[in-house]
Amino acid sequence: KLDADIAKAMMSIGAVKAVEIGAGILAPEMTGFENNDPLTPKGFASNHSGGILAGISNGDEIVARVHVKPIPSILKPQETLTDKGLPTIVSTKGRHDICAIPRINMVCESMLALVLTDHILRQKTIGENFGPIF
């Protein structure tokens, strides 16, 4: 399934804590009628499915949202335990990233490209001929 492979790839990125495809967490708030992606002569009327139906790309734009945890290296002292289980204070010194966003976008786009390329190559190996890959 394409959406499962996308989610797995995104979740393998260190700071990622959640992945949504299409309407994602908003889908349970909708009725079935609202969430459906009606097919019209010009294509799908909406893209609540995120471009994937039944695990297969439907030709619409693939929409995946990735949720990333905050950077844990902060300058504020924090309580922790030593290797012997004793309470202590840890403090990070020096300059560290304050935000993962500038890098995480490129990493996620690259992971998505790898998943899509893998799925294209799978189709090629089972005999589906969709013409040239590029």
XYZ file of N, CA and C in Angstrom:
402
model
N 0.830 -1.178 0.000
C 0.000 0.000 0.000
C 0.879 1.247 0.000
N 0.571 2.149 -0.909
C 1.374 3.361 -1.058
C 1.331 4.225 0.199
N 0.140 4.439 0.757
C 0.053 5.299 1.941
C 0.789 4.698 3.135
N 0.757 3.391 3.279
C 1.491 2.736 4.372
C 2.994 2.883 4.178
N 3.461 2.756 2.937
C 4.894 2.910 2.670
C 5.351 4.349 2.897
N 4.503 5.317 2.536
C 4.838 6.725 2.787
C 4.929 6.969 4.294
N 3.935 6.497 5.034
C 3.939 6.693 6.487
C 5.153 6.023 7.124
N 5.480 4.817 6.674
C 6.639 4.108 7.230
C 7.925 4.884 6.953
N 8.071 5.384 5.740
C 9.276 6.137 5.383
C 9.389 7.414 6.208
N 8.276 8.124 6.366
C 8.308 9.370 7.130
C 8.577 9.100 8.608
N 7.979 8.046 9.148
C 8.184 7.721 10.560
C 9.602 7.242 10.842
N 10.332 6.842 9.801
C 11.725 6.427 10.002
C 12.660 7.621 10.164
N 12.163 8.820 9.908
C 12.946 10.043 10.101
C 12.935 10.364 11.600
N 14.103 10.604 12.148
C 14.278 10.731 13.591
C 13.280 11.562 14.366
N 13.001 12.767 13.970
C 12.177 13.671 14.768
C 10.684 13.544 14.488
N 10.300 12.749 13.500
C 8.893 12.642 13.108
C 8.119 11.816 14.128
N 6.978 12.340 14.557
C 6.141 11.665 15.544
C 4.763 11.297 15.009
N 4.337 11.860 13.879
C 3.026 11.519 13.314
C 3.011 11.859 11.830
N 2.196 11.112 11.083
C 2.043 11.333 9.642
C 0.556 11.300 9.318
N 0.103 12.248 8.521
C -1.277 12.273 8.038
C -1.263 12.173 6.520
N -2.196 11.440 5.965
C -2.383 11.380 4.519
C -3.739 12.006 4.227
N -3.780 12.949 3.298
C -5.041 13.593 2.934
C -5.633 14.364 4.093
N -6.924 14.154 4.350
C -7.609 14.859 5.431
C -7.063 14.462 6.801
N -6.429 13.310 6.880
C -5.769 12.886 8.114
C -6.675 12.891 9.323
N -6.247 13.601 10.377
C -7.002 13.586 11.626
C -8.322 14.340 11.528
N -8.536 15.071 10.448
C -9.816 15.756 10.262
C -10.885 14.812 9.714
N -10.489 13.704 9.109
C -11.439 12.777 8.485
C -12.487 12.240 9.467
N -12.123 11.859 10.690
C -13.156 11.352 11.606
C -14.214 12.387 11.984
N -13.896 13.661 11.806
C -14.852 14.721 12.119
C -15.861 14.926 10.993
N -15.608 14.333 9.828
C -16.486 14.492 8.667
C -17.476 13.335 8.590
N -18.575 13.582 7.891
C -19.475 12.478 7.550
C -18.883 11.765 6.343
N -19.389 10.584 6.041
C -18.922 9.866 4.853
C -19.138 10.690 3.597
N -20.266 11.382 3.525
C -20.564 12.220 2.362
C -19.540 13.340 2.218
N -19.177 13.975 3.331
C -18.210 15.076 3.291
C -16.809 14.589 2.941
N -16.456 13.408 3.406
C -15.102 12.893 3.207
C -14.895 12.285 1.824
N -15.969 11.846 1.176
C -15.829 11.242 -0.152
C -15.208 12.222 -1.137
N -14.474 11.689 -2.094
C -13.871 12.483 -3.166
C -14.636 12.182 -4.453
N -15.756 12.897 -4.697
C -16.558 12.594 -5.886
C -15.759 12.803 -7.175
N -15.938 11.883 -8.106
C -15.266 11.969 -9.402
C -16.134 12.782 -10.352
N -15.539 13.797 -10.965
C -16.243 14.663 -11.915
C -15.522 14.583 -13.258
N -16.110 15.136 -14.322
C -15.416 15.126 -15.617
C -14.045 15.807 -15.578
N -13.831 16.715 -14.622
C -12.545 17.418 -14.509
C -11.618 16.769 -13.485
N -12.007 15.645 -12.933
C -11.207 14.972 -11.913
C -11.968 14.899 -10.606
N -11.270 14.644 -9.536
C -11.917 14.548 -8.227
C -12.302 15.941 -7.738
N -13.491 16.040 -7.124
C -13.989 17.332 -6.644
C -13.203 17.824 -5.431
N -12.643 16.909 -4.672
C -11.821 17.259 -3.510
C -10.649 16.287 -3.469
N -9.827 16.426 -2.476
C -8.701 15.502 -2.349
C -8.540 15.088 -0.884
N -9.655 14.731 -0.257
C -9.593 14.287 1.135
C -8.783 13.006 1.275
N -8.691 12.234 0.202
C -7.937 10.974 0.244
C -6.434 11.210 0.166
N -6.021 12.425 -0.140
C -4.593 12.719 -0.249
C -3.954 12.112 -1.476
N -4.759 11.854 -2.509
C -4.231 11.307 -3.757
C -4.052 9.800 -3.742
N -4.535 9.145 -2.687
C -4.363 7.695 -2.562
C -5.695 7.070 -2.162
N -6.180 6.139 -2.974
C -7.396 5.389 -2.666
C -7.057 3.906 -2.628
N -7.460 3.242 -1.564
C -7.214 1.800 -1.398
C -5.730 1.456 -1.536
N -4.868 2.378 -1.109
C -3.435 2.118 -1.148
C -2.788 2.347 -2.493
N -3.553 2.867 -3.456
C -3.046 3.087 -4.813
C -3.205 4.561 -5.167
N -2.210 5.143 -5.815
C -2.298 6.538 -6.250
C -3.456 6.687 -7.227
N -4.271 7.727 -7.018
C -5.395 7.960 -7.928
C -5.099 9.053 -8.953
N -3.874 9.526 -9.001
C -3.492 10.548 -9.970
C -3.582 11.961 -9.435
N -4.266 12.151 -8.312
C -4.322 13.465 -7.684
C -3.003 13.752 -6.976
N -2.845 14.993 -6.564
C -1.658 15.378 -5.801
C -1.604 14.563 -4.507
N -0.447 14.006 -4.200
C -0.282 13.261 -2.958
C -0.031 14.263 -1.838
N -0.883 14.186 -0.815
C -0.813 15.119 0.303
C -0.470 14.340 1.568
N 0.688 14.642 2.136
C 1.113 14.027 3.394
C 1.603 15.132 4.317
N 1.106 15.132 5.538
C 1.562 16.084 6.547
C 2.358 15.321 7.594
N 3.496 15.874 7.945
C 4.387 15.232 8.906
C 4.480 16.132 10.135
N 4.329 15.528 11.303
C 4.424 16.267 12.564
C 5.752 15.922 13.224
N 6.492 16.959 13.605
C 7.853 16.800 14.117
C 7.920 17.284 15.564
N 8.655 16.549 16.394
C 8.818 16.940 17.799
C 9.758 18.136 17.908
N 9.666 18.881 19.001
C 10.595 19.994 19.199
C 12.021 19.484 19.422
N 12.975 20.344 19.159
C 14.380 20.007 19.383
C 14.603 19.834 20.891
N 15.170 18.696 21.340
C 15.333 18.472 22.774
C 16.518 19.211 23.393
N 17.489 19.635 22.594
C 18.682 20.312 23.125
C 18.362 21.772 23.389
N 18.010 22.060 24.632
C 17.703 23.438 25.009
C 18.712 23.890 26.057
N 18.860 25.191 26.222
C 19.848 25.731 27.157
C 19.371 25.692 28.605
N 18.093 25.467 28.825
C 17.540 25.428 30.176
C 17.931 24.115 30.859
N 18.458 24.171 32.091
C 18.808 22.940 32.817
C 17.573 22.056 33.014
N 17.788 20.731 32.888
C 16.684 19.781 33.003
C 17.062 18.660 33.966
N 16.058 18.142 34.655
C 16.281 17.022 35.564
C 16.410 15.734 34.763
N 17.276 14.843 35.234
C 17.454 13.532 34.607
C 18.038 12.583 35.644
N 18.440 11.415 35.201
C 19.070 10.438 36.086
C 20.437 10.067 35.545
N 21.359 9.748 36.451
C 22.677 9.263 36.039
C 22.556 7.798 35.635
N 23.666 7.225 35.173
C 23.658 5.811 34.799
C 23.449 4.906 36.020
N 23.605 5.459 37.213
C 23.381 4.704 38.451
C 21.977 4.947 39.013
N 21.166 5.730 38.287
C 19.796 5.991 38.713
C 19.638 7.124 39.701
N 20.688 7.917 39.900
C 20.624 9.038 40.835
C 20.164 10.301 40.117
N 19.360 11.129 40.795
C 18.903 12.366 40.163
C 20.065 13.332 39.936
N 20.016 14.025 38.811
C 21.035 15.018 38.481
C 20.411 16.052 37.549
N 21.177 17.062 37.258
C 20.747 18.116 36.339
C 21.653 18.060 35.117
N 21.056 18.116 33.939
C 21.831 18.166 32.703
C 21.579 19.523 32.053
N 22.634 20.086 31.513
C 22.529 21.390 30.863
C 23.297 21.337 29.546
N 22.649 21.743 28.486
C 23.286 21.762 27.172
C 23.990 23.097 26.992
N 25.216 23.046 26.531
C 25.975 24.272 26.289
C 26.349 24.332 24.818
N 26.578 25.523 24.334
C 26.982 25.684 22.948
C 25.798 25.950 22.036
N 26.104 26.116 20.777
C 25.081 26.447 19.799
C 24.489 25.168 19.211
N 23.177 25.111 19.147
C 22.475 23.954 18.607
C 21.343 24.435 17.715
N 20.834 23.526 16.895
C 19.677 23.879 16.071
C 18.525 24.276 16.977
N 17.836 25.336 16.612
C 16.662 25.733 17.375
C 15.384 25.294 16.671
N 15.520 24.832 15.421
C 14.346 24.437 14.651
C 14.760 23.452 13.565
N 14.009 22.361 13.438
C 14.328 21.341 12.431
C 13.673 21.630 11.083
N 12.778 22.599 11.028
C 11.964 22.828 9.831
C 12.785 23.060 8.563
N 13.835 23.887 8.570
C 14.565 24.090 7.305
C 15.111 22.796 6.707
N 15.504 21.860 7.545
C 16.079 20.607 7.040
C 15.030 19.526 6.837
N 14.039 19.476 7.703
C 13.091 18.365 7.675
C 12.272 18.355 6.391
N 11.982 19.529 5.833
C 11.226 19.581 4.579
C 11.953 18.840 3.469
N 13.244 19.099 3.326
C 14.025 18.437 2.271
C 14.144 16.943 2.519
N 14.298 16.557 3.770
C 14.408 15.138 4.106
C 13.098 14.422 3.771
N 11.968 15.023 4.137
C 10.661 14.411 3.853
C 10.401 14.327 2.353
N 10.718 15.374 1.612
C 10.539 15.338 0.157
C 11.398 14.244 -0.464
N 12.612 14.084 0.026
C 13.501 13.041 -0.495
C 12.967 11.650 -0.178
N 12.470 11.457 1.031
C 11.900 10.156 1.401
C 10.678 9.846 0.548
N 9.836 10.853 0.301
C 8.660 10.641 -0.546
C 9.085 10.267 -1.959
N 10.106 10.940 -2.477
C 10.608 10.620 -3.820
C 11.111 9.183 -3.888
N 11.786 8.716 -2.844
C 12.266 7.332 -2.810
C 11.105 6.340 -2.822
N 10.069 6.617 -2.028
C 8.909 5.715 -1.974
C 8.201 5.675 -3.322
N 7.986 6.841 -3.924
C 7.291 6.880 -5.218
C 8.103 6.184 -6.299
N 9.411 6.404 -6.302
C 10.274 5.736 -7.282
C 10.229 4.227 -7.087
N 10.253 3.788 -5.847
C 10.172 2.356 -5.556
C 8.870 1.768 -6.090
N 7.768 2.465 -5.899
C 6.475 1.965 -6.392
C 6.426 1.954 -7.920
N 7.004 2.945 -8.553
C 7.061 2.956 -10.025
C 7.867 1.765 -10.518
N 9.009 1.526 -9.904
C 9.858 0.407 -10.327
C 9.190 -0.941 -10.064
N 8.421 -1.046 -8.992
C 7.674 -2.285 -8.736
C 6.688 -2.563 -9.866
N 5.993 -1.519 -10.307
C 5.036 -1.695 -11.406
C 5.749 -2.130 -12.676
N 6.918 -1.569 -12.920
C 7.691 -1.935 -14.113
C 8.107 -3.402 -14.071
N 8.453 -3.903 -12.884
C 8.948 -5.278 -12.798
C 7.841 -6.314 -12.897
N 6.583 -5.923 -12.642
C 5.499 -6.899 -12.774
C 4.855 -6.839 -14.153
N 5.469 -6.086 -15.049
C 5.008 -6.084 -16.432
C 4.076 -4.961 -16.820
N 3.743 -4.089 -15.883
C 2.904 -2.945 -16.240
C 3.745 -1.988 -17.074
N 3.273 -1.655 -18.248
C 4.041 -0.765 -19.121
C 3.329 0.574 -19.224
N 3.821 1.537 -18.483
C 3.253 2.875 -18.504
C 4.112 3.824 -19.319
N 4.968 3.286 -20.145
C 5.858 4.123 -20.935
C 7.125 4.426 -20.161
N 7.899 5.386 -20.643
C 9.172 5.715 -19.989
C 8.942 6.213 -18.560
N 9.879 5.914 -17.691
C 9.779 6.365 -16.299
C 9.992 7.870 -16.222
N 10.953 8.379 -16.987
C 11.237 9.819 -16.944
C 11.040 10.428 -18.298
